[in-house]
Amino acid sequence: MSNPVTPFLRVQGALILDGGLATELERRGHDLSDELWSARVLRDDPDAIRRVHLAYYQAGADCCTSASYQATIPGFVHSGMSPDMARDLIRLAAQLVVEARDEFWAVEDNHAGRLRPLAAASVGPYGAYLADGSEYRGNYEIDEAGLVDFHRERWALLAGSGADILACETIPSFAEARALARLLDEWPGVYAWFSFTCLDGAHISDGTPIADCARFLSDFERVAAIGINCTPPRFVPDLIRALTAVTEKPVIVYPNSGETYDPVAKRWLGESVPSEFGTYSREWRKLGAGLIGGCCRTTPDHTRQISDRFRRHKFPMK
């Protein structure tokens, strides 16, 4: 098996990712105000998740990511489910994104100018299970071995789910990246991307230089891409430069919309302009990013803006 992102970079010059799953679920009227976040909809209305995935494929995404970011066995058990039901829901998360991709690709007209899209299974960080914002700090009270143990069973479920790639995303700490890389080594044939939350234009959330993370991960053949997500767009150019200076792996970026959250007022501040985000995406590609999309507060409108720019103008990989 070869890196599943390579054909997109070779043929299209870029791979377009989806945007915020939870953002779009909220926009469609779903209440995500509990510890399970989007994983609650996985339990209560799974078809709503499939429809959101489909909307992103229709907007131009080459890869959509499953609703397993906050779906963990201990998290589901804490909410009152049995371990077996928790495992079934994690498998379902991957199944829904695969089904949406297959539904999109079953329409012959959708083949025009497209490669068959990918389905990614999200491996959210330990901090997502804690639901206390620590995926933006990385100051876990658990060591690397404990992180391997925490992730192992969900990793096994998602690695065997039929998804094309695992998305190790919103990683705030170098220790967690090392733990996930150890699991990747245990599963021959599985590819994964690694994307970090960042403090600024040079450091991930725990203060480690992102260049150090990239050097470490570059030694793993089945790390498909290395990059950034759930980070303000203003930091992305410098982060891309830091990555391309030390690795030949494809660089992946899917930042937040650029809005900021006020935890006191419990509302988002600023404005998200999809066309502006699309303009940013071209600059990120010119700097060296090959996989580009959005995270929190981005929608299919943002994906469509990226798609319109990239399908009109090819940016071949060097």
mmCIF file of C-alpha atoms in Angstrom:
data_model
loop_
_atom_site.group_PDB
_atom_site.id
_atom_site.type_symbol
_atom_site.label_atom_id
_atom_site.label_comp_id
_atom_site.label_asym_id
_atom_site.label_seq_id
_atom_site.Cartn_x
_atom_site.Cartn_y
_atom_site.Cartn_z
ATOM 1 C CA MET A 1 0.000 0.000 0.000
ATOM 2 C CA SER A 2 1.279 3.471 -0.865
ATOM 3 C CA ASN A 3 0.552 6.834 0.697
ATOM 4 C CA PRO A 4 -3.116 7.524 -0.200
ATOM 5 C CA VAL A 5 -2.572 11.283 -0.514
ATOM 6 C CA THR A 6 0.131 10.954 -3.191
ATOM 7 C CA PRO A 7 -2.200 10.619 -6.238
ATOM 8 C CA PHE A 8 -3.981 13.847 -5.319
ATOM 9 C CA LEU A 9 -0.744 15.764 -5.002
ATOM 10 C CA ARG A 10 0.606 14.319 -8.238
ATOM 11 C CA VAL A 11 -2.523 14.739 -10.375
ATOM 12 C CA GLN A 12 -4.260 17.748 -8.823
ATOM 13 C CA GLY A 13 -1.388 19.495 -7.087
ATOM 14 C CA ALA A 14 -3.327 19.529 -3.809
ATOM 15 C CA LEU A 15 -5.778 17.562 -1.704
ATOM 16 C CA ILE A 16 -8.808 19.522 -0.453
ATOM 17 C CA LEU A 17 -10.010 18.654 3.041
ATOM 18 C CA ASP A 18 -13.424 19.226 4.549
ATOM 19 C CA GLY A 19 -14.255 21.830 7.209
ATOM 20 C CA GLY A 20 -15.774 21.794 10.666
ATOM 21 C CA LEU A 21 -18.102 18.860 11.281
ATOM 22 C CA ALA A 22 -19.421 20.184 14.587
ATOM 23 C CA THR A 23 -19.804 23.674 13.124
ATOM 24 C CA GLU A 24 -22.021 22.389 10.338
ATOM 25 C CA LEU A 25 -24.042 20.188 12.707
ATOM 26 C CA GLU A 26 -24.704 23.241 14.900
ATOM 27 C CA ARG A 27 -25.615 25.303 11.853
ATOM 28 C CA ARG A 28 -28.192 22.631 11.040
ATOM 29 C CA GLY A 29 -29.757 22.927 14.485
ATOM 30 C CA HIS A 30 -28.029 20.258 16.585
ATOM 31 C CA ASP A 31 -27.194 20.989 20.219
ATOM 32 C CA LEU A 32 -23.601 19.980 20.995
ATOM 33 C CA SER A 33 -23.410 21.481 24.477
ATOM 34 C CA ASP A 34 -22.304 18.409 26.401
ATOM 35 C CA GLU A 35 -19.062 16.533 26.976
ATOM 36 C CA LEU A 36 -19.616 14.213 24.008
ATOM 37 C CA TRP A 37 -19.822 17.180 21.600
ATOM 38 C CA SER A 38 -20.361 15.909 18.030
ATOM 39 C CA ALA A 39 -20.123 12.313 19.293
ATOM 40 C CA ARG A 40 -23.553 12.837 20.888
ATOM 41 C CA VAL A 41 -25.057 13.198 17.403
ATOM 42 C CA LEU A 42 -23.268 9.997 16.438
ATOM 43 C CA ARG A 43 -25.376 8.332 19.104
ATOM 44 C CA ASP A 44 -28.638 10.221 18.577
ATOM 45 C CA ASP A 45 -28.848 11.036 14.857
ATOM 46 C CA PRO A 46 -26.101 9.328 12.851
ATOM 47 C CA ASP A 47 -27.727 10.068 9.510
ATOM 48 C CA ALA A 48 -27.257 13.787 10.205
ATOM 49 C CA ILE A 49 -23.516 13.157 10.296
ATOM 50 C CA ARG A 50 -23.614 11.220 7.030
ATOM 51 C CA ARG A 51 -25.458 14.127 5.399
ATOM 52 C CA VAL A 52 -22.825 16.609 6.574
ATOM 53 C CA HIS A 53 -20.036 14.427 5.155
ATOM 54 C CA LEU A 54 -21.919 14.244 1.871
ATOM 55 C CA ALA A 55 -22.331 18.029 1.794
ATOM 56 C CA TYR A 56 -18.581 18.460 2.114
ATOM 57 C CA TYR A 57 -17.858 16.004 -0.709
ATOM 58 C CA GLN A 58 -20.379 17.857 -2.844
ATOM 59 C CA ALA A 59 -18.658 21.150 -1.975
ATOM 60 C CA GLY A 60 -15.384 19.810 -3.383
ATOM 61 C CA ALA A 61 -13.643 17.999 -0.536
ATOM 62 C CA ASP A 62 -11.243 15.238 -1.575
ATOM 63 C CA CYS A 63 -11.249 13.879 1.963
ATOM 64 C CA CYS A 64 -13.765 14.015 4.804
ATOM 65 C CA THR A 65 -13.016 13.032 8.390
ATOM 66 C CA SER A 66 -15.187 10.886 10.645
ATOM 67 C CA ALA A 67 -17.058 11.979 13.771
ATOM 68 C CA SER A 68 -14.766 9.938 16.030
ATOM 69 C CA TYR A 69 -12.708 12.916 17.258
ATOM 70 C CA GLN A 70 -14.420 12.930 20.665
ATOM 71 C CA ALA A 71 -15.718 9.377 20.464
ATOM 72 C CA THR A 72 -13.833 7.249 22.983
ATOM 73 C CA ILE A 73 -14.754 4.122 24.889
ATOM 74 C CA PRO A 74 -14.232 5.678 28.354
ATOM 75 C CA GLY A 75 -16.090 8.826 27.278
ATOM 76 C CA PHE A 76 -19.105 6.884 26.078
ATOM 77 C CA VAL A 77 -19.055 4.625 29.148
ATOM 78 C CA HIS A 78 -18.962 7.701 31.391
ATOM 79 C CA SER A 79 -22.118 8.910 29.627
ATOM 80 C CA GLY A 80 -23.914 5.666 30.496
ATOM 81 C CA MET A 81 -23.262 3.375 27.532
ATOM 82 C CA SER A 82 -21.857 -0.130 27.644
ATOM 83 C CA PRO A 83 -18.328 -0.746 26.320
ATOM 84 C CA ASP A 84 -19.771 -2.769 23.434
ATOM 85 C CA MET A 85 -22.103 0.059 22.429
ATOM 86 C CA ALA A 86 -19.163 2.457 22.604
ATOM 87 C CA ARG A 87 -17.150 0.266 20.260
ATOM 88 C CA ASP A 88 -20.086 0.008 17.856
ATOM 89 C CA LEU A 89 -20.432 3.798 17.732
ATOM 90 C CA ILE A 90 -16.728 4.272 16.990
ATOM 91 C CA ARG A 91 -17.022 1.796 14.117
ATOM 92 C CA LEU A 92 -20.183 3.596 12.981
ATOM 93 C CA ALA A 93 -18.350 6.919 12.816
ATOM 94 C CA ALA A 94 -15.950 5.528 10.234
ATOM 95 C CA GLN A 95 -18.745 3.698 8.416
ATOM 96 C CA LEU A 96 -20.720 6.934 7.959
ATOM 97 C CA VAL A 97 -17.914 8.801 6.227
ATOM 98 C CA VAL A 98 -17.206 5.807 3.967
ATOM 99 C CA GLU A 99 -20.917 5.577 3.104
ATOM 100 C CA ALA A 100 -21.089 9.290 2.288
ATOM 101 C CA ARG A 101 -18.028 9.021 0.048
ATOM 102 C CA ASP A 102 -19.484 5.994 -1.750
ATOM 103 C CA GLU A 103 -22.849 7.739 -2.185
ATOM 104 C CA PHE A 104 -21.104 10.764 -3.691
ATOM 105 C CA TRP A 105 -18.962 8.640 -6.012
ATOM 106 C CA ALA A 106 -21.917 6.537 -7.169
ATOM 107 C CA VAL A 107 -23.106 9.574 -9.169
ATOM 108 C CA GLU A 108 -21.257 9.485 -12.496
ATOM 109 C CA ASP A 109 -21.377 13.261 -12.923
ATOM 110 C CA ASN A 110 -19.303 13.651 -9.743
ATOM 111 C CA HIS A 111 -16.338 11.963 -11.439
ATOM 112 C CA ALA A 112 -15.660 14.929 -13.709
ATOM 113 C CA GLY A 113 -12.306 16.457 -12.845
ATOM 114 C CA ARG A 114 -12.075 14.435 -9.622
ATOM 115 C CA LEU A 115 -10.199 11.510 -8.181
ATOM 116 C CA ARG A 116 -12.196 9.140 -5.992
ATOM 117 C CA PRO A 117 -12.253 10.939 -2.612
ATOM 118 C CA LEU A 118 -10.771 9.568 0.577
ATOM 119 C CA ALA A 119 -12.486 8.754 3.872
ATOM 120 C CA ALA A 120 -10.417 9.544 6.979
ATOM 121 C CA ALA A 121 -11.012 8.243 10.506
ATOM 122 C CA SER A 122 -10.357 10.853 13.185
ATOM 123 C CA VAL A 123 -8.116 9.970 16.118
ATOM 124 C CA GLY A 124 -8.734 12.881 18.465
ATOM 125 C CA PRO A 125 -6.314 13.674 21.297
ATOM 126 C CA TYR A 126 -6.552 12.627 24.923
ATOM 127 C CA GLY A 127 -7.573 16.208 25.672
ATOM 128 C CA ALA A 128 -10.768 15.785 23.650
ATOM 129 C CA TYR A 129 -11.819 12.973 25.992
ATOM 130 C CA LEU A 130 -11.100 15.219 29.002
ATOM 131 C CA ALA A 131 -13.363 17.919 27.464
ATOM 132 C CA ASP A 132 -11.526 20.639 29.396
ATOM 133 C CA GLY A 133 -9.662 22.398 26.594
ATOM 134 C CA SER A 134 -6.375 20.626 27.269
ATOM 135 C CA GLU A 135 -6.012 19.809 23.566
ATOM 136 C CA TYR A 136 -4.883 23.454 23.380
ATOM 137 C CA ARG A 137 -2.394 23.106 26.257
ATOM 138 C CA GLY A 138 -1.006 19.567 26.220
ATOM 139 C CA ASN A 139 -0.360 19.598 29.964
ATOM 140 C CA TYR A 140 -1.692 16.103 30.538
ATOM 141 C CA GLU A 141 -1.303 14.301 33.852
ATOM 142 C CA ILE A 142 -0.451 11.117 31.962
ATOM 143 C CA ASP A 143 2.823 9.902 30.475
ATOM 144 C CA GLU A 144 3.623 8.599 27.005
ATOM 145 C CA ALA A 145 3.002 4.958 27.954
ATOM 146 C CA GLY A 146 -0.355 5.929 29.414
ATOM 147 C CA LEU A 147 -1.251 7.734 26.185
ATOM 148 C CA VAL A 148 -0.414 4.616 24.163
ATOM 149 C CA ASP A 149 -2.722 2.590 26.385
ATOM 150 C CA PHE A 150 -5.492 5.201 26.134
ATOM 151 C CA HIS A 151 -5.437 5.309 22.339
ATOM 152 C CA ARG A 152 -4.748 1.636 21.555
ATOM 153 C CA GLU A 153 -8.249 0.121 21.454
ATOM 154 C CA ARG A 154 -9.870 2.984 19.537
ATOM 155 C CA TRP A 155 -6.885 2.954 17.151
ATOM 156 C CA ALA A 156 -7.477 -0.756 16.489
ATOM 157 C CA LEU A 157 -11.183 -0.152 15.807
ATOM 158 C CA LEU A 158 -10.513 2.711 13.380
ATOM 159 C CA ALA A 159 -7.530 1.061 11.700
ATOM 160 C CA GLY A 160 -9.753 -1.889 10.836
ATOM 161 C CA SER A 161 -12.758 0.200 9.846
ATOM 162 C CA GLY A 162 -12.240 0.466 6.087
ATOM 163 C CA ALA A 163 -11.233 4.141 6.195
ATOM 164 C CA ASP A 164 -8.426 5.082 3.804
ATOM 165 C CA ILE A 165 -6.313 6.944 6.345
ATOM 166 C CA LEU A 166 -6.257 7.858 10.026
ATOM 167 C CA ALA A 167 -6.305 11.530 11.020
ATOM 168 C CA CYS A 168 -4.252 12.025 14.179
ATOM 169 C CA GLU A 169 -5.440 15.561 14.725
ATOM 170 C CA THR A 170 -5.445 18.450 17.176
ATOM 171 C CA ILE A 171 -2.372 17.000 18.889
ATOM 172 C CA PRO A 172 -1.105 19.405 21.572
ATOM 173 C CA SER A 173 1.956 17.578 22.868
ATOM 174 C CA PHE A 174 5.074 15.919 21.533
ATOM 175 C CA ALA A 175 4.534 13.008 23.932
ATOM 176 C CA GLU A 176 1.131 12.306 22.378
ATOM 177 C CA ALA A 177 2.606 12.433 18.869
ATOM 178 C CA ARG A 178 5.236 9.895 19.928
ATOM 179 C CA ALA A 179 2.551 7.673 21.464
ATOM 180 C CA LEU A 180 0.468 7.712 18.285
ATOM 181 C CA ALA A 181 3.546 7.035 16.149
ATOM 182 C CA ARG A 182 4.229 3.949 18.267
ATOM 183 C CA LEU A 183 0.739 2.692 17.468
ATOM 184 C CA LEU A 184 1.230 3.415 13.774
ATOM 185 C CA ASP A 185 4.304 1.160 13.906
ATOM 186 C CA GLU A 186 2.126 -1.632 15.317
ATOM 187 C CA TRP A 187 -0.281 -1.567 12.358
ATOM 188 C CA PRO A 188 1.426 -2.418 9.026
ATOM 189 C CA GLY A 189 -0.412 -1.062 6.009
ATOM 190 C CA VAL A 190 -2.075 1.816 7.877
ATOM 191 C CA TYR A 191 -1.247 5.437 6.978
ATOM 192 C CA ALA A 192 -1.958 8.428 9.178
ATOM 193 C CA TRP A 193 -1.500 12.163 9.100
ATOM 194 C CA PHE A 194 -0.369 14.077 12.191
ATOM 195 C CA SER A 195 -1.599 17.628 12.768
ATOM 196 C CA PHE A 196 -0.893 19.817 15.796
ATOM 197 C CA THR A 197 -2.495 22.684 17.652
ATOM 198 C CA CYS A 198 -0.030 25.554 17.900
ATOM 199 C CA LEU A 199 0.765 28.467 20.203
ATOM 200 C CA ASP A 200 2.336 30.659 17.546
ATOM 201 C CA GLY A 201 4.188 30.388 14.251
ATOM 202 C CA ALA A 202 6.834 28.006 15.576
ATOM 203 C CA HIS A 203 5.607 25.943 18.560
ATOM 204 C CA ILE A 204 2.919 23.381 19.259
ATOM 205 C CA SER A 205 0.690 23.838 22.300
ATOM 206 C CA ASP A 206 3.068 22.269 24.839
ATOM 207 C CA GLY A 207 5.870 24.568 23.679
ATOM 208 C CA THR A 208 7.796 22.058 21.562
ATOM 209 C CA PRO A 209 9.113 23.518 18.289
ATOM 210 C CA ILE A 210 6.981 22.099 15.498
ATOM 211 C CA ALA A 211 10.197 21.534 13.560
ATOM 212 C CA ASP A 212 11.286 19.001 16.217
ATOM 213 C CA CYS A 213 7.973 17.158 15.870
ATOM 214 C CA ALA A 214 8.355 17.058 12.085
ATOM 215 C CA ARG A 215 11.923 15.746 12.256
ATOM 216 C CA PHE A 216 10.799 12.924 14.528
ATOM 217 C CA LEU A 217 7.756 11.971 12.439
ATOM 218 C CA SER A 218 9.661 12.129 9.153
ATOM 219 C CA ASP A 219 11.393 8.868 10.070
ATOM 220 C CA PHE A 220 8.071 6.980 9.934
ATOM 221 C CA GLU A 221 7.330 5.750 6.414
ATOM 222 C CA ARG A 222 3.557 5.630 6.927
ATOM 223 C CA VAL A 223 3.173 9.143 8.262
ATOM 224 C CA ALA A 224 1.267 10.472 5.268
ATOM 225 C CA ALA A 225 1.497 14.191 6.106
ATOM 226 C CA ILE A 226 2.528 16.488 8.950
ATOM 227 C CA GLY A 227 0.989 19.820 9.823
ATOM 228 C CA ILE A 228 -1.431 22.022 11.696
ATOM 229 C CA ASN A 229 -5.118 22.171 12.533
ATOM 230 C CA CYS A 230 -7.433 24.017 14.932
ATOM 231 C CA THR A 231 -4.993 26.953 14.974
ATOM 232 C CA PRO A 232 -5.563 30.606 13.951
ATOM 233 C CA PRO A 233 -4.855 31.271 10.252
ATOM 234 C CA ARG A 234 -2.421 34.078 11.097
ATOM 235 C CA PHE A 235 0.116 31.527 12.355
ATOM 236 C CA VAL A 236 -0.127 29.215 9.349
ATOM 237 C CA PRO A 237 2.426 30.816 6.957
ATOM 238 C CA ASP A 238 5.265 30.686 9.480
ATOM 239 C CA LEU A 239 4.303 27.173 10.529
ATOM 240 C CA ILE A 240 4.388 25.982 6.919
ATOM 241 C CA ARG A 241 7.850 27.507 6.527
ATOM 242 C CA ALA A 242 9.023 25.776 9.715
ATOM 243 C CA LEU A 243 7.768 22.421 8.422
ATOM 244 C CA THR A 244 9.042 22.622 4.859
ATOM 245 C CA ALA A 245 12.489 23.560 6.167
ATOM 246 C CA VAL A 246 12.908 20.194 7.925
ATOM 247 C CA THR A 247 10.715 17.587 6.197
ATOM 248 C CA GLU A 248 9.897 16.299 2.740
ATOM 249 C CA LYS A 249 6.603 14.857 3.963
ATOM 250 C CA PRO A 250 3.469 16.518 2.559
ATOM 251 C CA VAL A 251 2.335 19.417 4.731
ATOM 252 C CA ILE A 252 -1.267 19.517 5.901
ATOM 253 C CA VAL A 253 -3.044 22.658 7.142
ATOM 254 C CA TYR A 254 -6.648 23.077 8.236
ATOM 255 C CA PRO A 255 -6.884 26.015 10.614
ATOM 256 C CA ASN A 256 -9.881 27.566 12.301
ATOM 257 C CA SER A 257 -11.864 30.271 10.540
ATOM 258 C CA GLY A 258 -9.955 33.100 12.211
ATOM 259 C CA GLU A 259 -12.693 33.952 14.694
ATOM 260 C CA THR A 260 -11.899 33.880 18.418
ATOM 261 C CA TYR A 261 -14.014 32.452 21.214
ATOM 262 C CA ASP A 262 -14.950 34.530 24.257
ATOM 263 C CA PRO A 263 -15.432 31.993 27.095
ATOM 264 C CA VAL A 264 -17.083 34.591 29.363
ATOM 265 C CA ALA A 265 -19.706 35.735 26.865
ATOM 266 C CA LYS A 266 -19.788 32.231 25.352
ATOM 267 C CA ARG A 267 -19.759 33.504 21.811
ATOM 268 C CA TRP A 268 -17.454 33.765 18.833
ATOM 269 C CA LEU A 269 -15.923 37.139 18.002
ATOM 270 C CA GLY A 270 -14.922 38.366 14.587
ATOM 271 C CA GLU A 271 -16.169 37.323 11.194
ATOM 272 C CA SER A 272 -15.630 34.276 9.037
ATOM 273 C CA VAL A 273 -15.520 35.130 5.340
ATOM 274 C CA PRO A 274 -15.386 32.018 3.125
ATOM 275 C CA SER A 275 -13.984 33.872 0.102
ATOM 276 C CA GLU A 276 -11.168 35.304 2.235
ATOM 277 C CA PHE A 277 -10.384 31.821 3.546
ATOM 278 C CA GLY A 278 -10.217 30.602 -0.040
ATOM 279 C CA THR A 279 -7.692 33.328 -0.850
ATOM 280 C CA TYR A 280 -5.583 32.297 2.135
ATOM 281 C CA SER A 281 -5.624 28.706 0.900
ATOM 282 C CA ARG A 282 -3.838 29.626 -2.323
ATOM 283 C CA GLU A 283 -1.114 31.366 -0.353
ATOM 284 C CA TRP A 284 -0.707 28.330 1.899
ATOM 285 C CA ARG A 285 -0.327 26.135 -1.167
ATOM 286 C CA LYS A 286 2.295 28.448 -2.669
ATOM 287 C CA LEU A 287 4.250 28.244 0.589
ATOM 288 C CA GLY A 288 4.312 24.458 0.367
ATOM 289 C CA ALA A 289 1.166 23.021 1.940
ATOM 290 C CA GLY A 290 -0.302 20.164 -0.085
ATOM 291 C CA LEU A 291 -3.388 19.185 1.973
ATOM 292 C CA ILE A 292 -5.617 22.157 2.754
ATOM 293 C CA GLY A 293 -8.990 22.623 4.458
ATOM 294 C CA GLY A 294 -10.654 24.112 7.507
ATOM 295 C CA CYS A 295 -11.407 23.286 11.125
ATOM 296 C CA CYS A 296 -13.659 25.025 13.682
ATOM 297 C CA ARG A 297 -16.139 27.581 12.339
ATOM 298 C CA THR A 298 -15.550 26.615 8.724
ATOM 299 C CA THR A 299 -18.360 25.163 6.613
ATOM 300 C CA PRO A 300 -19.032 23.695 3.151
ATOM 301 C CA ASP A 301 -19.030 27.310 1.927
ATOM 302 C CA HIS A 302 -15.346 27.551 2.881
ATOM 303 C CA THR A 303 -14.596 24.205 1.218
ATOM 304 C CA ARG A 304 -16.320 25.371 -1.957
ATOM 305 C CA GLN A 305 -14.174 28.496 -2.044
ATOM 306 C CA ILE A 306 -11.002 26.413 -1.758
ATOM 307 C CA SER A 307 -12.241 23.961 -4.375
ATOM 308 C CA ASP A 308 -13.132 26.720 -6.827
ATOM 309 C CA ARG A 309 -9.640 28.160 -6.629
ATOM 310 C CA PHE A 310 -7.772 24.878 -6.822
ATOM 311 C CA ARG A 311 -9.811 23.336 -9.597
ATOM 312 C CA ARG A 312 -9.390 26.451 -11.732
ATOM 313 C CA HIS A 313 -5.655 26.804 -11.066
ATOM 314 C CA LYS A 314 -3.334 23.816 -10.804
ATOM 315 C CA PHE A 315 -0.452 23.992 -8.342
ATOM 316 C CA PRO A 316 1.731 20.976 -9.276
ATOM 317 C CA MET A 317 3.965 19.561 -6.588
ATOM 318 C CA LYS A 318 7.653 20.150 -7.267
#
